[in-house]
């Protein structure tokens, strides 16, 4: 399939409509898609006749289930084995982060129709927009610690800014949220039933202002399960070490806390410590500084071992039994974490505009 077919652009009345068009791959984001989307988004942003940009995913399962991590796995592995360099890896992350910033800074409404799975890179294409629309099919997660990464695509900026310790919890565990949960924590703006999405698009295309169009089709998302967890989340995830968080969860003694501990024991110990440090730092940084930090972190992760082991276990061999190095939290020292925050050999991420 050509890059042109993987992402579709349409001028429909007053809107620019983007369709992520890899339904069999749950609309996972490729470098080719990023390279087509960025200039198109800039052109629409500069066009006074385009009143809003609308983005959706093809098919009924996913908005976008993440970045094309298998391609990153292959490129990074080739570089580690001397069969290539890290240029494709750096290109993917840096160009993705520039696109995330463009969405964040867009001068007109950016309406993300999060109808289905939205994880990782899909969160980066939606959560920074002005109008984040969820449906009864929405499923949100940042599950990167399970593949030896950390929540990037601006995750180090938006997660620490969620209420209380919710962002720390979500970033460390990759726990999943539904539409009502996202609304309750401010990670989404409105619920629209999936059956009303086409009508919403048509209203926007007809020139109805985004706020008004969304209000017309707004529905009720129901009860948010996350609300009942808030006190426990804040009690347990307010610490600056993963070990202290686990100790607090052990003290809770609830079924939920036991499940949390099981998750934290299963994912990459290095990723947990790097993620916690990145989220605490990101809460004090502006968006651009977070993105600079994220390129450092991503390149450092792909220079290590756990990303390759995580992808192998989850997506290649699919044995779901990763062998992390190191395997225990106690063996991940401060210097192991700190090296992820060092300026990379090729220099830091630079924004051209």
mmCIF file of C-alpha atoms in Angstrom:
data_model
loop_
_atom_site.group_PDB
_atom_site.id
_atom_site.type_symbol
_atom_site.label_atom_id
_atom_site.label_comp_id
_atom_site.label_asym_id
_atom_site.label_seq_id
_atom_site.Cartn_x
_atom_site.Cartn_y
_atom_site.Cartn_z
ATOM 1 C CA UNK A 1 0.000 0.000 0.000
ATOM 2 C CA UNK A 2 1.379 3.441 -0.881
ATOM 3 C CA UNK A 3 1.797 6.211 1.651
ATOM 4 C CA UNK A 4 -0.855 8.240 -0.173
ATOM 5 C CA UNK A 5 -3.460 5.573 0.568
ATOM 6 C CA UNK A 6 -2.538 5.344 4.253
ATOM 7 C CA UNK A 7 -3.842 8.820 5.023
ATOM 8 C CA UNK A 8 -6.563 10.652 3.099
ATOM 9 C CA UNK A 9 -7.191 14.391 2.854
ATOM 10 C CA UNK A 10 -10.418 15.982 1.654
ATOM 11 C CA UNK A 11 -11.655 19.556 1.470
ATOM 12 C CA UNK A 12 -15.312 19.272 2.398
ATOM 13 C CA UNK A 13 -17.007 22.640 2.564
ATOM 14 C CA UNK A 14 -15.586 24.622 5.461
ATOM 15 C CA UNK A 15 -13.349 21.837 6.782
ATOM 16 C CA UNK A 16 -10.218 19.933 5.996
ATOM 17 C CA UNK A 17 -11.007 16.270 6.686
ATOM 18 C CA UNK A 18 -8.214 13.819 7.560
ATOM 19 C CA UNK A 19 -8.828 10.062 7.527
ATOM 20 C CA UNK A 20 -6.217 7.716 8.965
ATOM 21 C CA UNK A 21 -6.621 4.884 6.486
ATOM 22 C CA UNK A 22 -4.951 1.726 7.792
ATOM 23 C CA UNK A 23 -7.953 -0.022 9.375
ATOM 24 C CA UNK A 24 -6.343 -3.487 9.302
ATOM 25 C CA UNK A 25 -3.409 -2.060 11.288
ATOM 26 C CA UNK A 26 -5.804 -0.167 13.593
ATOM 27 C CA UNK A 27 -4.705 3.008 11.786
ATOM 28 C CA UNK A 28 -1.210 2.876 13.316
ATOM 29 C CA UNK A 29 0.812 5.922 12.368
ATOM 30 C CA UNK A 30 3.735 5.550 9.936
ATOM 31 C CA UNK A 31 6.489 8.008 9.038
ATOM 32 C CA UNK A 32 4.980 8.269 5.558
ATOM 33 C CA UNK A 33 1.652 9.373 7.045
ATOM 34 C CA UNK A 34 3.380 11.970 9.236
ATOM 35 C CA UNK A 35 5.233 13.371 6.229
ATOM 36 C CA UNK A 36 2.002 13.841 4.311
ATOM 37 C CA UNK A 37 -0.041 15.158 7.231
ATOM 38 C CA UNK A 38 2.368 17.878 8.397
ATOM 39 C CA UNK A 39 2.444 19.996 5.191
ATOM 40 C CA UNK A 40 -1.289 19.491 4.619
ATOM 41 C CA UNK A 41 -2.100 20.686 8.138
ATOM 42 C CA UNK A 42 0.116 23.750 7.652
ATOM 43 C CA UNK A 43 -1.603 24.547 4.356
ATOM 44 C CA UNK A 44 -5.083 24.277 5.876
ATOM 45 C CA UNK A 45 -4.000 26.361 8.873
ATOM 46 C CA UNK A 46 -2.962 29.127 6.473
ATOM 47 C CA UNK A 47 -6.106 28.880 4.296
ATOM 48 C CA UNK A 48 -8.797 31.342 5.479
ATOM 49 C CA UNK A 49 -11.512 29.256 3.801
ATOM 50 C CA UNK A 50 -10.771 26.284 6.039
ATOM 51 C CA UNK A 51 -12.620 26.970 9.289
ATOM 52 C CA UNK A 52 -11.687 23.729 11.085
ATOM 53 C CA UNK A 53 -9.653 20.547 10.680
ATOM 54 C CA UNK A 54 -11.374 17.244 11.471
ATOM 55 C CA UNK A 55 -9.499 13.957 11.964
ATOM 56 C CA UNK A 56 -10.957 10.453 12.132
ATOM 57 C CA UNK A 57 -9.878 6.827 11.749
ATOM 58 C CA UNK A 58 -11.117 4.450 9.041
ATOM 59 C CA UNK A 59 -13.102 1.385 10.084
ATOM 60 C CA UNK A 60 -15.045 0.773 13.277
ATOM 61 C CA UNK A 61 -12.320 -0.443 15.653
ATOM 62 C CA UNK A 62 -9.769 2.309 16.044
ATOM 63 C CA UNK A 63 -9.059 5.990 15.796
ATOM 64 C CA UNK A 64 -5.322 5.216 15.922
ATOM 65 C CA UNK A 65 -3.814 2.453 18.046
ATOM 66 C CA UNK A 66 -0.342 4.003 18.133
ATOM 67 C CA UNK A 67 2.813 4.482 16.127
ATOM 68 C CA UNK A 68 4.241 1.893 13.775
ATOM 69 C CA UNK A 69 6.507 0.432 16.467
ATOM 70 C CA UNK A 70 7.385 -2.693 14.503
ATOM 71 C CA UNK A 71 9.099 -0.533 11.859
ATOM 72 C CA UNK A 72 10.971 1.264 14.649
ATOM 73 C CA UNK A 73 11.920 -2.125 16.113
ATOM 74 C CA UNK A 74 13.327 -3.271 12.768
ATOM 75 C CA UNK A 75 15.203 -0.025 12.058
ATOM 76 C CA UNK A 76 16.610 0.195 15.572
ATOM 77 C CA UNK A 77 17.659 -3.439 15.577
ATOM 78 C CA UNK A 78 19.445 -2.994 12.237
ATOM 79 C CA UNK A 79 21.346 -0.004 13.642
ATOM 80 C CA UNK A 80 22.349 -1.901 16.793
ATOM 81 C CA UNK A 81 23.619 -4.798 14.650
ATOM 82 C CA UNK A 82 25.597 -2.513 12.331
ATOM 83 C CA UNK A 83 23.280 -3.004 9.349
ATOM 84 C CA UNK A 84 22.193 0.640 9.237
ATOM 85 C CA UNK A 85 22.125 3.845 11.245
ATOM 86 C CA UNK A 86 19.637 5.460 13.591
ATOM 87 C CA UNK A 87 18.451 8.068 11.064
ATOM 88 C CA UNK A 88 15.021 6.408 10.445
ATOM 89 C CA UNK A 89 14.411 6.170 14.199
ATOM 90 C CA UNK A 90 15.327 9.797 14.802
ATOM 91 C CA UNK A 91 13.249 10.887 11.803
ATOM 92 C CA UNK A 92 10.134 9.101 13.029
ATOM 93 C CA UNK A 93 10.210 10.504 16.544
ATOM 94 C CA UNK A 94 11.323 14.033 15.693
ATOM 95 C CA UNK A 95 8.851 14.481 12.821
ATOM 96 C CA UNK A 96 6.034 12.987 14.924
ATOM 97 C CA UNK A 97 6.780 15.412 17.763
ATOM 98 C CA UNK A 98 6.879 18.394 15.387
ATOM 99 C CA UNK A 99 3.424 17.299 14.171
ATOM 100 C CA UNK A 100 2.164 16.986 17.771
ATOM 101 C CA UNK A 101 3.313 20.570 18.399
ATOM 102 C CA UNK A 102 1.644 21.771 15.213
ATOM 103 C CA UNK A 103 -1.665 20.267 16.402
ATOM 104 C CA UNK A 104 -1.191 21.849 19.839
ATOM 105 C CA UNK A 105 -0.456 25.280 18.351
ATOM 106 C CA UNK A 106 -3.009 25.215 15.489
ATOM 107 C CA UNK A 107 -4.765 28.564 15.086
ATOM 108 C CA UNK A 108 -8.171 27.069 14.257
ATOM 109 C CA UNK A 109 -10.391 24.320 15.680
ATOM 110 C CA UNK A 110 -8.938 20.814 15.448
ATOM 111 C CA UNK A 111 -11.725 18.296 15.975
ATOM 112 C CA UNK A 112 -10.473 14.806 16.848
ATOM 113 C CA UNK A 113 -13.134 12.107 16.485
ATOM 114 C CA UNK A 114 -11.797 9.503 18.928
ATOM 115 C CA UNK A 115 -14.239 6.782 17.869
ATOM 116 C CA UNK A 116 -12.528 3.524 18.853
ATOM 117 C CA UNK A 117 -9.080 2.658 20.197
ATOM 118 C CA UNK A 118 -6.723 5.571 20.814
ATOM 119 C CA UNK A 119 -3.327 4.635 22.206
ATOM 120 C CA UNK A 120 0.187 6.029 22.062
ATOM 121 C CA UNK A 121 0.658 7.893 18.786
ATOM 122 C CA UNK A 122 -3.115 8.124 18.385
ATOM 123 C CA UNK A 123 -3.281 10.062 21.636
ATOM 124 C CA UNK A 124 -0.698 12.459 20.201
ATOM 125 C CA UNK A 125 -2.941 13.082 17.180
ATOM 126 C CA UNK A 126 -5.986 13.823 19.331
ATOM 127 C CA UNK A 127 -5.389 14.953 22.905
ATOM 128 C CA UNK A 128 -3.608 18.177 21.899
ATOM 129 C CA UNK A 129 -6.527 19.297 19.713
ATOM 130 C CA UNK A 130 -9.096 21.924 20.679
ATOM 131 C CA UNK A 131 -12.132 19.603 20.405
ATOM 132 C CA UNK A 132 -11.619 16.006 21.577
ATOM 133 C CA UNK A 133 -14.750 13.996 20.861
ATOM 134 C CA UNK A 134 -15.308 10.569 22.429
ATOM 135 C CA UNK A 135 -17.949 7.922 21.695
ATOM 136 C CA UNK A 136 -19.243 4.702 23.249
ATOM 137 C CA UNK A 137 -16.462 2.892 21.340
ATOM 138 C CA UNK A 138 -13.587 4.988 22.716
ATOM 139 C CA UNK A 139 -10.771 3.164 24.492
ATOM 140 C CA UNK A 140 -7.820 5.260 25.650
ATOM 141 C CA UNK A 141 -4.455 4.093 26.976
ATOM 142 C CA UNK A 142 -0.776 4.989 27.097
ATOM 143 C CA UNK A 143 0.648 1.441 27.470
ATOM 144 C CA UNK A 144 4.271 2.182 26.590
ATOM 145 C CA UNK A 145 5.894 0.859 29.779
ATOM 146 C CA UNK A 146 4.763 -2.593 28.630
ATOM 147 C CA UNK A 147 6.989 -2.347 25.554
ATOM 148 C CA UNK A 148 10.051 -0.780 27.148
ATOM 149 C CA UNK A 149 9.141 2.810 26.298
ATOM 150 C CA UNK A 150 7.437 5.684 28.160
ATOM 151 C CA UNK A 151 4.326 7.763 27.308
ATOM 152 C CA UNK A 152 5.616 10.126 24.615
ATOM 153 C CA UNK A 153 3.800 12.188 21.896
ATOM 154 C CA UNK A 154 3.363 14.951 24.464
ATOM 155 C CA UNK A 155 2.425 12.531 27.222
ATOM 156 C CA UNK A 156 5.075 14.025 29.480
ATOM 157 C CA UNK A 157 3.212 17.338 29.138
ATOM 158 C CA UNK A 158 -0.460 16.387 29.335
ATOM 159 C CA UNK A 159 -0.366 13.480 31.801
ATOM 160 C CA UNK A 160 1.123 15.488 34.722
ATOM 161 C CA UNK A 161 -1.549 18.136 34.094
ATOM 162 C CA UNK A 162 -4.478 15.759 34.634
ATOM 163 C CA UNK A 163 -6.169 16.020 38.056
ATOM 164 C CA UNK A 164 -4.262 14.784 41.104
ATOM 165 C CA UNK A 165 -2.076 11.768 40.357
ATOM 166 C CA UNK A 166 -4.269 10.386 37.549
ATOM 167 C CA UNK A 167 -1.639 11.023 34.878
ATOM 168 C CA UNK A 168 1.094 9.314 36.864
ATOM 169 C CA UNK A 169 -1.154 6.259 37.318
ATOM 170 C CA UNK A 170 -2.076 6.091 33.629
ATOM 171 C CA UNK A 171 1.494 6.655 32.459
ATOM 172 C CA UNK A 172 3.018 3.982 34.665
ATOM 173 C CA UNK A 173 0.397 1.255 34.251
ATOM 174 C CA UNK A 174 -1.147 1.843 30.809
ATOM 175 C CA UNK A 175 -4.588 1.303 32.383
ATOM 176 C CA UNK A 176 -7.461 1.831 29.965
ATOM 177 C CA UNK A 177 -10.152 4.483 30.093
ATOM 178 C CA UNK A 178 -13.537 4.746 28.412
ATOM 179 C CA UNK A 179 -15.335 7.872 27.221
ATOM 180 C CA UNK A 180 -16.915 8.822 30.561
ATOM 181 C CA UNK A 181 -13.548 8.452 32.313
ATOM 182 C CA UNK A 182 -11.807 10.698 29.804
ATOM 183 C CA UNK A 183 -14.447 13.379 30.261
ATOM 184 C CA UNK A 184 -14.228 13.100 34.050
ATOM 185 C CA UNK A 185 -10.470 13.778 34.074
ATOM 186 C CA UNK A 186 -10.483 16.431 31.339
ATOM 187 C CA UNK A 187 -8.768 14.288 28.697
ATOM 188 C CA UNK A 188 -11.744 14.758 26.348
ATOM 189 C CA UNK A 189 -14.252 17.554 25.746
ATOM 190 C CA UNK A 190 -17.535 16.018 24.639
ATOM 191 C CA UNK A 191 -19.370 12.730 24.093
ATOM 192 C CA UNK A 192 -21.057 12.232 20.728
ATOM 193 C CA UNK A 193 -22.645 8.823 19.907
ATOM 194 C CA UNK A 194 -20.803 7.103 17.055
ATOM 195 C CA UNK A 195 -24.049 7.097 15.066
ATOM 196 C CA UNK A 196 -24.002 10.918 15.091
ATOM 197 C CA UNK A 197 -20.408 11.373 13.939
ATOM 198 C CA UNK A 198 -21.278 11.707 10.236
ATOM 199 C CA UNK A 199 -23.905 14.330 11.042
ATOM 200 C CA UNK A 200 -21.354 16.214 13.134
ATOM 201 C CA UNK A 201 -18.890 16.193 10.224
ATOM 202 C CA UNK A 202 -21.583 17.463 7.851
ATOM 203 C CA UNK A 203 -22.498 20.270 10.234
ATOM 204 C CA UNK A 204 -18.870 21.347 10.476
ATOM 205 C CA UNK A 205 -18.510 21.119 6.682
ATOM 206 C CA UNK A 206 -21.587 23.356 6.324
ATOM 207 C CA UNK A 207 -19.780 26.015 8.327
ATOM 208 C CA UNK A 208 -21.411 25.539 11.724
ATOM 209 C CA UNK A 209 -18.873 26.712 14.348
ATOM 210 C CA UNK A 210 -17.168 23.812 16.117
ATOM 211 C CA UNK A 211 -18.587 24.535 19.588
ATOM 212 C CA UNK A 212 -22.111 24.809 18.211
ATOM 213 C CA UNK A 213 -21.831 21.707 16.020
ATOM 214 C CA UNK A 214 -20.541 19.613 18.913
ATOM 215 C CA UNK A 215 -23.262 20.915 21.253
ATOM 216 C CA UNK A 216 -25.932 19.930 18.724
ATOM 217 C CA UNK A 217 -24.842 16.283 18.692
ATOM 218 C CA UNK A 218 -23.648 15.925 22.278
ATOM 219 C CA UNK A 219 -24.892 12.908 24.251
ATOM 220 C CA UNK A 220 -24.461 11.420 27.709
ATOM 221 C CA UNK A 221 -21.422 9.222 28.357
ATOM 222 C CA UNK A 222 -22.763 7.648 31.543
ATOM 223 C CA UNK A 223 -20.964 7.024 34.814
ATOM 224 C CA UNK A 224 -17.190 7.359 35.023
ATOM 225 C CA UNK A 225 -15.566 4.395 36.778
ATOM 226 C CA UNK A 226 -12.463 6.507 37.388
ATOM 227 C CA UNK A 227 -14.327 8.801 39.794
ATOM 228 C CA UNK A 228 -14.556 6.107 42.468
ATOM 229 C CA UNK A 229 -10.807 5.445 42.158
ATOM 230 C CA UNK A 230 -9.607 9.026 42.457
ATOM 231 C CA UNK A 231 -8.865 9.047 46.208
ATOM 232 C CA UNK A 232 -6.963 5.761 46.040
ATOM 233 C CA UNK A 233 -5.042 6.856 42.944
ATOM 234 C CA UNK A 234 -4.006 10.102 44.597
ATOM 235 C CA UNK A 235 -2.948 8.346 47.808
ATOM 236 C CA UNK A 236 -0.829 5.741 46.051
ATOM 237 C CA UNK A 237 0.673 7.566 43.061
ATOM 238 C CA UNK A 238 1.811 10.783 44.742
ATOM 239 C CA UNK A 239 5.353 9.568 45.437
ATOM 240 C CA UNK A 240 8.601 10.250 43.604
ATOM 241 C CA UNK A 241 9.827 6.662 43.505
ATOM 242 C CA UNK A 242 8.198 3.603 41.979
ATOM 243 C CA UNK A 243 9.126 1.574 45.048
ATOM 244 C CA UNK A 244 7.204 4.008 47.288
ATOM 245 C CA UNK A 245 4.189 3.795 44.991
ATOM 246 C CA UNK A 246 4.195 -0.011 45.194
ATOM 247 C CA UNK A 247 4.551 0.162 48.978
ATOM 248 C CA UNK A 248 1.536 2.489 49.154
ATOM 249 C CA UNK A 249 -0.485 0.125 46.948
ATOM 250 C CA UNK A 250 0.443 -2.788 49.211
ATOM 251 C CA UNK A 251 -0.817 -0.801 52.190
ATOM 252 C CA UNK A 252 -4.181 -0.236 50.492
ATOM 253 C CA UNK A 253 -4.914 -3.958 50.408
ATOM 254 C CA UNK A 254 -7.719 -3.645 47.849
ATOM 255 C CA UNK A 255 -8.357 -5.773 44.754
ATOM 256 C CA UNK A 256 -7.685 -2.737 42.592
ATOM 257 C CA UNK A 257 -4.357 -2.114 44.334
ATOM 258 C CA UNK A 258 -3.395 -5.780 43.895
ATOM 259 C CA UNK A 259 -4.057 -5.516 40.156
ATOM 260 C CA UNK A 260 -1.961 -2.354 40.029
ATOM 261 C CA UNK A 261 0.963 -4.094 41.706
ATOM 262 C CA UNK A 262 0.674 -7.027 39.276
ATOM 263 C CA UNK A 263 0.855 -4.600 36.352
ATOM 264 C CA UNK A 264 3.811 -2.701 37.780
ATOM 265 C CA UNK A 265 5.649 -5.993 38.344
ATOM 266 C CA UNK A 266 4.999 -7.076 34.741
ATOM 267 C CA UNK A 267 6.157 -4.024 32.757
ATOM 268 C CA UNK A 268 9.727 -2.779 32.213
ATOM 269 C CA UNK A 269 11.409 -1.661 35.479
ATOM 270 C CA UNK A 270 13.600 0.796 33.575
ATOM 271 C CA UNK A 271 10.578 2.228 31.762
ATOM 272 C CA UNK A 272 8.754 2.696 35.063
ATOM 273 C CA UNK A 273 11.562 4.724 36.598
ATOM 274 C CA UNK A 274 12.198 6.746 33.439
ATOM 275 C CA UNK A 275 8.464 7.422 33.050
ATOM 276 C CA UNK A 276 8.003 8.627 36.617
ATOM 277 C CA UNK A 277 11.007 10.951 36.325
ATOM 278 C CA UNK A 278 9.831 12.257 32.937
ATOM 279 C CA UNK A 279 6.295 12.955 34.156
ATOM 280 C CA UNK A 280 7.466 14.752 37.293
ATOM 281 C CA UNK A 281 9.837 16.901 35.210
ATOM 282 C CA UNK A 282 7.275 17.416 32.467
ATOM 283 C CA UNK A 283 4.831 18.922 34.938
ATOM 284 C CA UNK A 284 7.224 21.868 35.287
ATOM 285 C CA UNK A 285 8.116 22.290 31.587
ATOM 286 C CA UNK A 286 6.327 23.997 28.716
ATOM 287 C CA UNK A 287 5.164 21.956 25.729
ATOM 288 C CA UNK A 288 8.239 22.577 23.571
ATOM 289 C CA UNK A 289 10.618 21.662 26.379
ATOM 290 C CA UNK A 290 8.667 18.451 26.940
ATOM 291 C CA UNK A 291 9.021 17.523 23.278
ATOM 292 C CA UNK A 292 12.779 18.192 23.386
ATOM 293 C CA UNK A 293 12.961 15.966 26.467
ATOM 294 C CA UNK A 294 10.913 13.281 24.720
ATOM 295 C CA UNK A 295 13.255 12.998 21.728
ATOM 296 C CA UNK A 296 16.114 12.462 24.200
ATOM 297 C CA UNK A 297 14.122 9.790 26.021
ATOM 298 C CA UNK A 298 12.951 7.993 22.887
ATOM 299 C CA UNK A 299 16.410 7.778 21.341
ATOM 300 C CA UNK A 300 17.831 6.579 24.670
ATOM 301 C CA UNK A 301 15.132 3.902 24.958
ATOM 302 C CA UNK A 302 15.936 2.620 21.469
ATOM 303 C CA UNK A 303 19.645 2.568 22.322
ATOM 304 C CA UNK A 304 18.845 0.220 25.222
ATOM 305 C CA UNK A 305 17.450 -3.309 25.403
ATOM 306 C CA UNK A 306 13.935 -3.260 26.810
ATOM 307 C CA UNK A 307 12.153 -1.737 23.794
ATOM 308 C CA UNK A 308 13.315 -4.607 21.568
ATOM 309 C CA UNK A 309 12.413 -7.201 24.170
ATOM 310 C CA UNK A 310 8.998 -5.580 24.715
ATOM 311 C CA UNK A 311 8.140 -5.507 21.005
ATOM 312 C CA UNK A 312 9.418 -9.053 20.597
ATOM 313 C CA UNK A 313 7.237 -10.336 23.433
ATOM 314 C CA UNK A 314 4.084 -8.388 22.519
ATOM 315 C CA UNK A 315 4.121 -8.060 18.728
ATOM 316 C CA UNK A 316 6.761 -10.335 17.155
ATOM 317 C CA UNK A 317 6.910 -13.689 18.990
ATOM 318 C CA UNK A 318 3.771 -12.743 20.980
ATOM 319 C CA UNK A 319 4.744 -14.941 23.930
ATOM 320 C CA UNK A 320 3.827 -12.076 26.322
ATOM 321 C CA UNK A 321 6.823 -13.028 28.439
ATOM 322 C CA UNK A 322 9.442 -10.262 28.185
ATOM 323 C CA UNK A 323 12.802 -10.694 29.886
ATOM 324 C CA UNK A 324 13.646 -7.186 31.010
ATOM 325 C CA UNK A 325 17.226 -6.028 31.624
ATOM 326 C CA UNK A 326 17.479 -5.363 34.479
ATOM 327 C CA UNK A 327 14.567 -7.464 35.664
ATOM 328 C CA UNK A 328 14.163 -5.828 39.081
ATOM 329 C CA UNK A 329 13.405 -2.244 40.086
ATOM 330 C CA UNK A 330 16.173 -2.373 42.681
ATOM 331 C CA UNK A 331 18.729 -2.840 39.895
ATOM 332 C CA UNK A 332 17.702 0.317 38.011
ATOM 333 C CA UNK A 333 19.907 3.001 39.558
ATOM 334 C CA UNK A 334 19.721 6.815 39.288
ATOM 335 C CA UNK A 335 22.438 6.861 36.590
ATOM 336 C CA UNK A 336 20.443 4.346 34.505
ATOM 337 C CA UNK A 337 17.518 6.764 34.561
ATOM 338 C CA UNK A 338 19.577 9.920 34.111
ATOM 339 C CA UNK A 339 21.281 8.740 30.918
ATOM 340 C CA UNK A 340 17.885 8.903 29.192
ATOM 341 C CA UNK A 341 17.764 12.659 29.766
ATOM 342 C CA UNK A 342 21.149 13.438 28.177
ATOM 343 C CA UNK A 343 21.384 15.304 24.874
ATOM 344 C CA UNK A 344 21.612 12.743 22.028
ATOM 345 C CA UNK A 345 24.599 12.456 19.707
ATOM 346 C CA UNK A 346 22.749 14.120 16.823
ATOM 347 C CA UNK A 347 21.646 17.068 18.960
ATOM 348 C CA UNK A 348 18.296 18.064 20.400
ATOM 349 C CA UNK A 349 14.958 18.434 18.634
ATOM 350 C CA UNK A 350 14.740 21.813 16.867
ATOM 351 C CA UNK A 351 11.515 23.562 15.848
ATOM 352 C CA UNK A 352 11.877 25.479 12.578
ATOM 353 C CA UNK A 353 8.959 27.839 13.119
#
